[in-house]
Every structure is written in C-alpha cells, then in structure tokens.
CSV table of C-alpha atoms in Angstrom, one decimal:
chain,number,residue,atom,x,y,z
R,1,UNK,CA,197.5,226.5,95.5
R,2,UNK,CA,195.2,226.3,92.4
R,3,UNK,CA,195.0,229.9,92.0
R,4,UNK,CA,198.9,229.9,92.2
R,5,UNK,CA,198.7,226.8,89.8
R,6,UNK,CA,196.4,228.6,87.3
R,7,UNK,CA,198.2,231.7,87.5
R,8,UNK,CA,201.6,230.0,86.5
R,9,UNK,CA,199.7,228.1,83.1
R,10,UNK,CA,198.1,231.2,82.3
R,11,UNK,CA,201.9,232.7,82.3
R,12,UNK,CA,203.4,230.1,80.5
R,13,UNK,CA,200.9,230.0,77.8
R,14,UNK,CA,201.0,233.5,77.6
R,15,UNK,CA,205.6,233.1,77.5
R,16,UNK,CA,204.8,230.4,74.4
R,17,UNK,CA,202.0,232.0,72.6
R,18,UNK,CA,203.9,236.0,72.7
R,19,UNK,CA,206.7,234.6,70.3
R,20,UNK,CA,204.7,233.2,68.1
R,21,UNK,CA,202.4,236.2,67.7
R,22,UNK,CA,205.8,238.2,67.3
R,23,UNK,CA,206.8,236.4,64.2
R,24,UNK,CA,203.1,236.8,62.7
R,25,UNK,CA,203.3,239.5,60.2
R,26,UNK,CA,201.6,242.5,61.1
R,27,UNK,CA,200.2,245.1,59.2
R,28,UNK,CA,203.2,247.7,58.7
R,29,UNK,CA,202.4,250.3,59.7
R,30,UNK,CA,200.7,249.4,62.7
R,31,UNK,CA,197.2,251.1,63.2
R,32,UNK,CA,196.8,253.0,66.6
R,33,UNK,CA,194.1,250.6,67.8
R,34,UNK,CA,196.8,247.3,67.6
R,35,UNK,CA,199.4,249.1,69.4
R,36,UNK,CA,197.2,250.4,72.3
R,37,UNK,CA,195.9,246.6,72.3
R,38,UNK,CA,199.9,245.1,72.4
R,39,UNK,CA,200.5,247.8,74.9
R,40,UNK,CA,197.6,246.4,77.5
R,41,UNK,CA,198.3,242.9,76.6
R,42,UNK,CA,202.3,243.2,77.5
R,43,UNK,CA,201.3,245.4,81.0
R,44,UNK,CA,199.4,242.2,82.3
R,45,UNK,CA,201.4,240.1,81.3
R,46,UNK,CA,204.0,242.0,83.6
R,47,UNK,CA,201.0,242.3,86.3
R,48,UNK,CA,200.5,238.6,86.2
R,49,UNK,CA,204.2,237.9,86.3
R,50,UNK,CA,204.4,239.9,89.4
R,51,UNK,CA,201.8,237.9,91.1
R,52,UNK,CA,203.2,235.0,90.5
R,53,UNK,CA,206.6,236.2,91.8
R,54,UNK,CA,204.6,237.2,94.9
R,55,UNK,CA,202.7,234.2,95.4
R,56,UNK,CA,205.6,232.1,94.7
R,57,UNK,CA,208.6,234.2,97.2
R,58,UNK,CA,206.2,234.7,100.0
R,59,UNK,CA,204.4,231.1,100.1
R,60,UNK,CA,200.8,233.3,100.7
R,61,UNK,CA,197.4,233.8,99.1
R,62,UNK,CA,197.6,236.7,96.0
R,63,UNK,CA,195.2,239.2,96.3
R,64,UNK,CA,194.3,240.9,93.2
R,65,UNK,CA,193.0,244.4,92.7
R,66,UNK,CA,191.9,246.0,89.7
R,67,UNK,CA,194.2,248.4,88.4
R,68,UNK,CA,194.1,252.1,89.2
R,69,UNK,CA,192.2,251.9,92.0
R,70,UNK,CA,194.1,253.3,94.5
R,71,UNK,CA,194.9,256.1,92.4
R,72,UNK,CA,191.4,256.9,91.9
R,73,UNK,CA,191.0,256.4,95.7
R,74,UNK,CA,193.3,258.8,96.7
R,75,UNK,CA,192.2,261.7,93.8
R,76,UNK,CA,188.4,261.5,95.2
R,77,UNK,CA,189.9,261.5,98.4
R,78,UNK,CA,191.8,264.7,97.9
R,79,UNK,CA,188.8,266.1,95.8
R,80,UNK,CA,186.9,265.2,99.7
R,81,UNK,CA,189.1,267.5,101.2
R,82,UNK,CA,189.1,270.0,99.0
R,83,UNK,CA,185.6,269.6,99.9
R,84,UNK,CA,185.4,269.6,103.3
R,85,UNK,CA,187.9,273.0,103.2
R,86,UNK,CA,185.6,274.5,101.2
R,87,UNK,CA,182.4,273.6,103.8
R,88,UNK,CA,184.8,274.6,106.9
R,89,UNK,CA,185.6,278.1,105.4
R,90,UNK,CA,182.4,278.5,103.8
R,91,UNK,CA,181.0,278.0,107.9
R,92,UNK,CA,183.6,280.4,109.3
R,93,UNK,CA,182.5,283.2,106.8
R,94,UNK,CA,178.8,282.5,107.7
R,95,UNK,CA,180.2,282.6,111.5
R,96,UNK,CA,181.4,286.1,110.8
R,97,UNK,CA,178.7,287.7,108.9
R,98,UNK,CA,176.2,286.2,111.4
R,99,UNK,CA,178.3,288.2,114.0
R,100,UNK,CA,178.7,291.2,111.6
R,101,UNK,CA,174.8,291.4,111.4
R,102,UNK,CA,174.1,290.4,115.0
R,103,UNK,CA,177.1,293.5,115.9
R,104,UNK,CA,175.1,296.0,113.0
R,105,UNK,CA,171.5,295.1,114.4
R,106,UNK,CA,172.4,295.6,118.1
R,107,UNK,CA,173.7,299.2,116.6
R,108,UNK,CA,170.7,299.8,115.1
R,109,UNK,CA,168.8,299.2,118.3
R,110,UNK,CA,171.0,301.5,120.4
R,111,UNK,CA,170.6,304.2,117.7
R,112,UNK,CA,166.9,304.4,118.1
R,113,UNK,CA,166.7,304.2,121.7
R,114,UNK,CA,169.1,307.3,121.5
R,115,UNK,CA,167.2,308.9,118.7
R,116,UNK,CA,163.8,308.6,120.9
R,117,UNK,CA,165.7,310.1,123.7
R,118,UNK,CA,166.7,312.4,122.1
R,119,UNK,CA,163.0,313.3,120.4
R,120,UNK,CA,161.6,312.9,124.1
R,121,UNK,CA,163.8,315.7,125.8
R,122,UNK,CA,163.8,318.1,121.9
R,123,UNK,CA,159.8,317.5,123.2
R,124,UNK,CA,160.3,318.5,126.8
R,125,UNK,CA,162.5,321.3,126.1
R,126,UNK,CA,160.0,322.8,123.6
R,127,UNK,CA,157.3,322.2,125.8
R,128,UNK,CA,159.2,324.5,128.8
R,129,UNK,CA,160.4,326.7,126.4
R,130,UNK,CA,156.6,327.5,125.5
R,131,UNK,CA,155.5,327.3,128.8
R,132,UNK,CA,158.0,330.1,129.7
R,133,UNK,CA,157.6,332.2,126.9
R,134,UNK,CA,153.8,332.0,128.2
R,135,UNK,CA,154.8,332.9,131.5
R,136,UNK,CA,156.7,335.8,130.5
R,137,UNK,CA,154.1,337.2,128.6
R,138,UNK,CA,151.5,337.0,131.1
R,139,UNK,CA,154.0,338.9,133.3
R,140,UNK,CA,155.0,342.0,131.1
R,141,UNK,CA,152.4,344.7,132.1
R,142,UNK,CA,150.4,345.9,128.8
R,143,UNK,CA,152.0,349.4,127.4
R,144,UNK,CA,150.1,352.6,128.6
R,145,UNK,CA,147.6,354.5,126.4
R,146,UNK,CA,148.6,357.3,124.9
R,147,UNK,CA,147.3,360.2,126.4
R,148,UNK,CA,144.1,361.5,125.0
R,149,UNK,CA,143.5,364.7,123.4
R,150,UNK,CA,141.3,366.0,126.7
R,151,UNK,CA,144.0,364.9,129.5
R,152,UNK,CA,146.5,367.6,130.7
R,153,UNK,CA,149.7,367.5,128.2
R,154,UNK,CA,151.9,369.0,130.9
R,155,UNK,CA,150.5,365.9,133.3
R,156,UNK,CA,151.3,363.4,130.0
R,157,UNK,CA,154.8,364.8,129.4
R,158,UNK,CA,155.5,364.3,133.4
R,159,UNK,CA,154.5,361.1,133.2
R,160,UNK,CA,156.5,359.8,129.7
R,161,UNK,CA,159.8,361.5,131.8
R,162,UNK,CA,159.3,359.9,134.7
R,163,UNK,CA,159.1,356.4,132.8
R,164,UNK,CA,162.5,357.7,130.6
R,165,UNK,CA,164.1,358.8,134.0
R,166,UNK,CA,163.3,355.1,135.3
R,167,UNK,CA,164.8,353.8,132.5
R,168,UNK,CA,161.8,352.0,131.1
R,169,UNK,CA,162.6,352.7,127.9
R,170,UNK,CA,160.0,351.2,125.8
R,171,UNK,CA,157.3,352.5,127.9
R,172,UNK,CA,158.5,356.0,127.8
R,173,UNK,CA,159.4,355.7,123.5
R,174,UNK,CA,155.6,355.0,123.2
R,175,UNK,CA,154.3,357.6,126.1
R,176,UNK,CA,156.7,360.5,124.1
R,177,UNK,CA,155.0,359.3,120.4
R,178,UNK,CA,151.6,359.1,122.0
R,179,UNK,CA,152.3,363.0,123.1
R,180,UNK,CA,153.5,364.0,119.5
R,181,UNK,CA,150.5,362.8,117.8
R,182,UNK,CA,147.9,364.0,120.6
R,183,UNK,CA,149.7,367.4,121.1
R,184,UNK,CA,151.5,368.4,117.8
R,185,UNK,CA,151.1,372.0,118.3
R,186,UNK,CA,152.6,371.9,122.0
R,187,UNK,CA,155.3,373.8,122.8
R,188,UNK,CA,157.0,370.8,124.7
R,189,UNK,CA,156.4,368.8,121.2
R,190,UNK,CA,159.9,369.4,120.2
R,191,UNK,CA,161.6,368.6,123.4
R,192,UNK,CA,159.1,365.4,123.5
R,193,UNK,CA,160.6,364.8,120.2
R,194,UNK,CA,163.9,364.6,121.2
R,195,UNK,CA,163.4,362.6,123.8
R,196,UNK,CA,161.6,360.5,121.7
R,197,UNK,CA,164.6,360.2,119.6
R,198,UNK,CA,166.9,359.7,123.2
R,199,UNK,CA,164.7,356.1,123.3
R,200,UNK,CA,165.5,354.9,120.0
R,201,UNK,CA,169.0,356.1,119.8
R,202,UNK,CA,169.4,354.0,123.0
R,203,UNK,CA,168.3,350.2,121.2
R,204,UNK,CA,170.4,351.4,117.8
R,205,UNK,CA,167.0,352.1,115.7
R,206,UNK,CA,169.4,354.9,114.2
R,207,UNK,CA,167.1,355.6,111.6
R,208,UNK,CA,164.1,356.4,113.6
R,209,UNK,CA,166.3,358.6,116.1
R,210,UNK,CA,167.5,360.3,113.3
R,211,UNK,CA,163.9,361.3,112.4
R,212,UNK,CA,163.1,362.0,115.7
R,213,UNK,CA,166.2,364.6,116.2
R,214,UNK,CA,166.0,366.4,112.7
R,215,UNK,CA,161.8,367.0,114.1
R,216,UNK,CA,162.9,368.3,117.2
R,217,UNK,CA,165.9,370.9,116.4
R,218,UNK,CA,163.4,372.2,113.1
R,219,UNK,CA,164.2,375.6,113.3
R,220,UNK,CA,167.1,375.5,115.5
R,221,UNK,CA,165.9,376.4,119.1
R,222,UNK,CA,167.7,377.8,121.8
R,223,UNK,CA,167.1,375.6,124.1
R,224,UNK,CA,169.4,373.5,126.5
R,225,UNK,CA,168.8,370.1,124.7
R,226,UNK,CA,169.2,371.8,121.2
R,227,UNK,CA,172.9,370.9,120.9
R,228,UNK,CA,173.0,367.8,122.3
R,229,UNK,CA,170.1,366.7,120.0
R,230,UNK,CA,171.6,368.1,116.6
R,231,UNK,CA,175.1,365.7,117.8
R,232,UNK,CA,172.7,362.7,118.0
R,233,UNK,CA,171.6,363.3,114.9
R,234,UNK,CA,175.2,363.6,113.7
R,235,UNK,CA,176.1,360.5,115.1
R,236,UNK,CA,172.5,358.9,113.8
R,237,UNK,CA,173.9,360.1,110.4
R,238,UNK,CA,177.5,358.3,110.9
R,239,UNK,CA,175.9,354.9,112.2
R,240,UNK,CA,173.5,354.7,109.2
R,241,UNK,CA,176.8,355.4,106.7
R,242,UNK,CA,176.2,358.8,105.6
R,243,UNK,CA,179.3,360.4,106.9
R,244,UNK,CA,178.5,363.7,104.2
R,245,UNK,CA,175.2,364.2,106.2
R,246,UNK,CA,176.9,363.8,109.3
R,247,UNK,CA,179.5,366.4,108.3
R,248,UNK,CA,177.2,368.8,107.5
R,249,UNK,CA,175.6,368.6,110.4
R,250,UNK,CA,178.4,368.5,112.8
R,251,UNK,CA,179.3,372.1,110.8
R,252,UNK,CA,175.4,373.6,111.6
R,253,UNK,CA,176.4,372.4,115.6
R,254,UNK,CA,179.4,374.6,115.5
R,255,UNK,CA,177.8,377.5,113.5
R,256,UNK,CA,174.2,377.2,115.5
R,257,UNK,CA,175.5,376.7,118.5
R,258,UNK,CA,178.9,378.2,119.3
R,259,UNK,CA,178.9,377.8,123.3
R,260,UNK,CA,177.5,374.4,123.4
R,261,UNK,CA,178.9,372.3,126.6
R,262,UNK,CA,182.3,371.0,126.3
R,263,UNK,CA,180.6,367.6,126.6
R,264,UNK,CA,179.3,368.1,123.7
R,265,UNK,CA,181.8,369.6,121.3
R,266,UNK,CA,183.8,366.9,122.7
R,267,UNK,CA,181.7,364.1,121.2
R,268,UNK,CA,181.7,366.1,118.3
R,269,UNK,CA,185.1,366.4,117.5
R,270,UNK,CA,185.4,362.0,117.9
R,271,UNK,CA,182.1,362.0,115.8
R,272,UNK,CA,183.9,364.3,113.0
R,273,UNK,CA,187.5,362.0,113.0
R,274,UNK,CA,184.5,359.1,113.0
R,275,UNK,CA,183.0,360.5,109.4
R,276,UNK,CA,186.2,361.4,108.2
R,277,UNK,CA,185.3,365.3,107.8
R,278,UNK,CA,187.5,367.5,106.1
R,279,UNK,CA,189.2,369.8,108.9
C-alpha cells in the first residue's frame, strides 16, 4: 500500500507540475534534444498512470518491468532459433557428406580389390600363355637340313615331295630351296622350282611364288607342270595388282601352250575377267 501510495503522489505531482511547465516559455523553435526529452517524460507519465489504474482496479501488488524487455526477449529469442536452424541443418549436411564419403571410400575399396584381381589373373594368364608358347616350341620338330652338295639329288627331291605330298608345307618350301641352291644345274631344278613356288602360293607369299614360277617356266619347257605354273604366275601377278603383267602372261599361256588341260584354260579364262584383259 505504500508503493500504491507513492505511486499516486508521484502522479499527482507530476498532473500539477505538467501545466505549469506547459505555460513556461520555451525556446521556439524547439531543439531536437527538448522534444525527445518531453516525449520520454509524457510516455511515463502514461506508464505510471497505468500502474496506478492497475494497482488501484485489481486491489494487488504492481510489478514493474523495465520497458522493452520483452521485445528484446523475444528478438534474441527468434535470433536463438534462427540459430539452432542453422546448427540443425548445418548437422544434417555434415550427416550427408559423412555418408557421401563413407559411400565414395567403400567404392574405392571395392575398386582395388577388383583392380588386384584383375592384375592377378592378367598375371596368371600371361604366365600360361608363356608356359604354352614354351610348350609348343619344344614340340615343333627342328626343319631338315638342306641336302648337301655330296647326297643324291634324285634321293633329296624324293624326299622334299614326299613332305609337299603330306602336306607339310613349310618343311617341304625349305627342302625344295635347299635343292635349288645345292643343285642349280639339275635338271629337276626347274620342276623343284615350281614346286617351290606351289608352297608359297599356298600361305599367299604371292610375291615370292611369283619369283619362284617365272624361274621355273625360264625358257618355256614342255613339260606337264609348264602350264599350270605360268597360270600361277598369272594369278601371282593379279593378287599382287599388276593385272598388265598378268595379261601378258595369260597371252604367253595361250600362245606357249595351246593344248594345255581344260583345267587349266579354265582358270585362265576366270583369271583373265579377274585382271580385266582386253578380249
């Protein structure tokens, strides 16, 4: 009751005193700073006025609180929110890129257990791959020697036609050059020649075989194999792109050898529409 007391002089001073500072002259105009100071004085006086209305209508103790408190409450409250989104979402992007990195180094651990896998059987497989191409040297039988200059060349030709009639065609290409450089004066020399050139025209070294055919029909014999060996040539010619040679040569065939087998003028004339000869 003395608060309420106190309060209620204060008030009433304040009611008898505001008059009489309204009728003291004031500096006209007034300066900024005496009209912010009227301006506070008036809004307690309406503060204190409302206390005492308070105290007064509901009979119970006043409690005063300094002005703009709540309002400065409740702004660093919302600025504690703001806050505490900012930590929350700050957390769930360091949840994610934790799991980003913990997704990205798990990768990165699968990819090199594949990658060492992977260098392991490249290993293995080069390994059996060596250990077979070992193997399959170890089991091809070393070439035979050309015949020497003191064997029997009829025995040496028998033998490089046997391997040719067996089909070992490597074996019998080198036994039929080792025969034309031991025996170049032989009279089988030009057959061994062409069969020489019968090896490499079989594995496509046209160029060789083409070599090896002009040798043996030097001079055009009348033998069995002539013809034949003169159309290799000409088809030699055509697989190395020279059809010109080949067309000259298909011409000799007919003009060398006009009762060659039907076989062979056969081939001749699909050789011929091959090079594009003129009819």
């Amino acid at each position: 009751m003395k608060l309420k007391a106190a309060l209620l002089a204060s008030v009433l001073t304040l009611a008898v005193a505001l008059p009489a500072l309204a009728q003291t002259p004031l500096p006209d105009p007034l300066d900024d700073r005496s009209a912010k100071r009227l301006e506070r004085m008036e809004k307690v006086v309406r503060e204190l006025r409302s206390i005492v209305f308070q105290g007064r209508d509901t009979g119970k103790p006043v409690v005063v609180q300094p002005a703009e408190t709540d309002a400065q409450i409740a702004a660093m409250s919302d600025k504690l929110n703001d806050l505490e989104q900012t930590l929350t979402r700050l957390n769930g992007q360091n949840e994610t890129l934790t799991h980003d990195l913990d997704q990205a180094r798990r990768a990165g651990e699968a990819q090199k257990t594949r990658a060492d896998a992977l260098d392991q059987r490249l290993a293995a497989l080069e390994k059996k791959v060596a250990d077979q191409e070992a193997a399959a040297a170890a089991a091809v039988p070393p070439p035979p020697p050309p015949p020497s200059a003191s064997a029997d060349p009829a025995q040496a030709f028998k033998q490089a036609r046997q391997l040719l009639l067996d089909g070992d065609y490597g074996a019998a290409e080198q036994a039929f050059a080792g025969y034309v450089d031991a025996y170049p004066d032989s009279a089988k020399t030009p057959e061994a020649r062409y069969w020489l050139g019968e090896t490499q025209f079989v594995r496509e070294a046209y160029g060789d075989a083409a070599g090896s055919y002009l040798g043996a029909v030097r001079g055009w014999p009348q033998t069995s194999w002539a013809p034949d060996a003169v159309l290799k040539l000409s088809r030699s010619l055509v697989a190395l792109r020279k059809p010109a040679d080949a067309c000259k040569t298909l011409d000799e065939l007919a003009r060398r050898y006009p009762k060659a087998p039907s076989a062979v003028t056969a081939k001749a004339a699909t050789t011929r529409a091959q090079a594009k000869c003129a009819a």
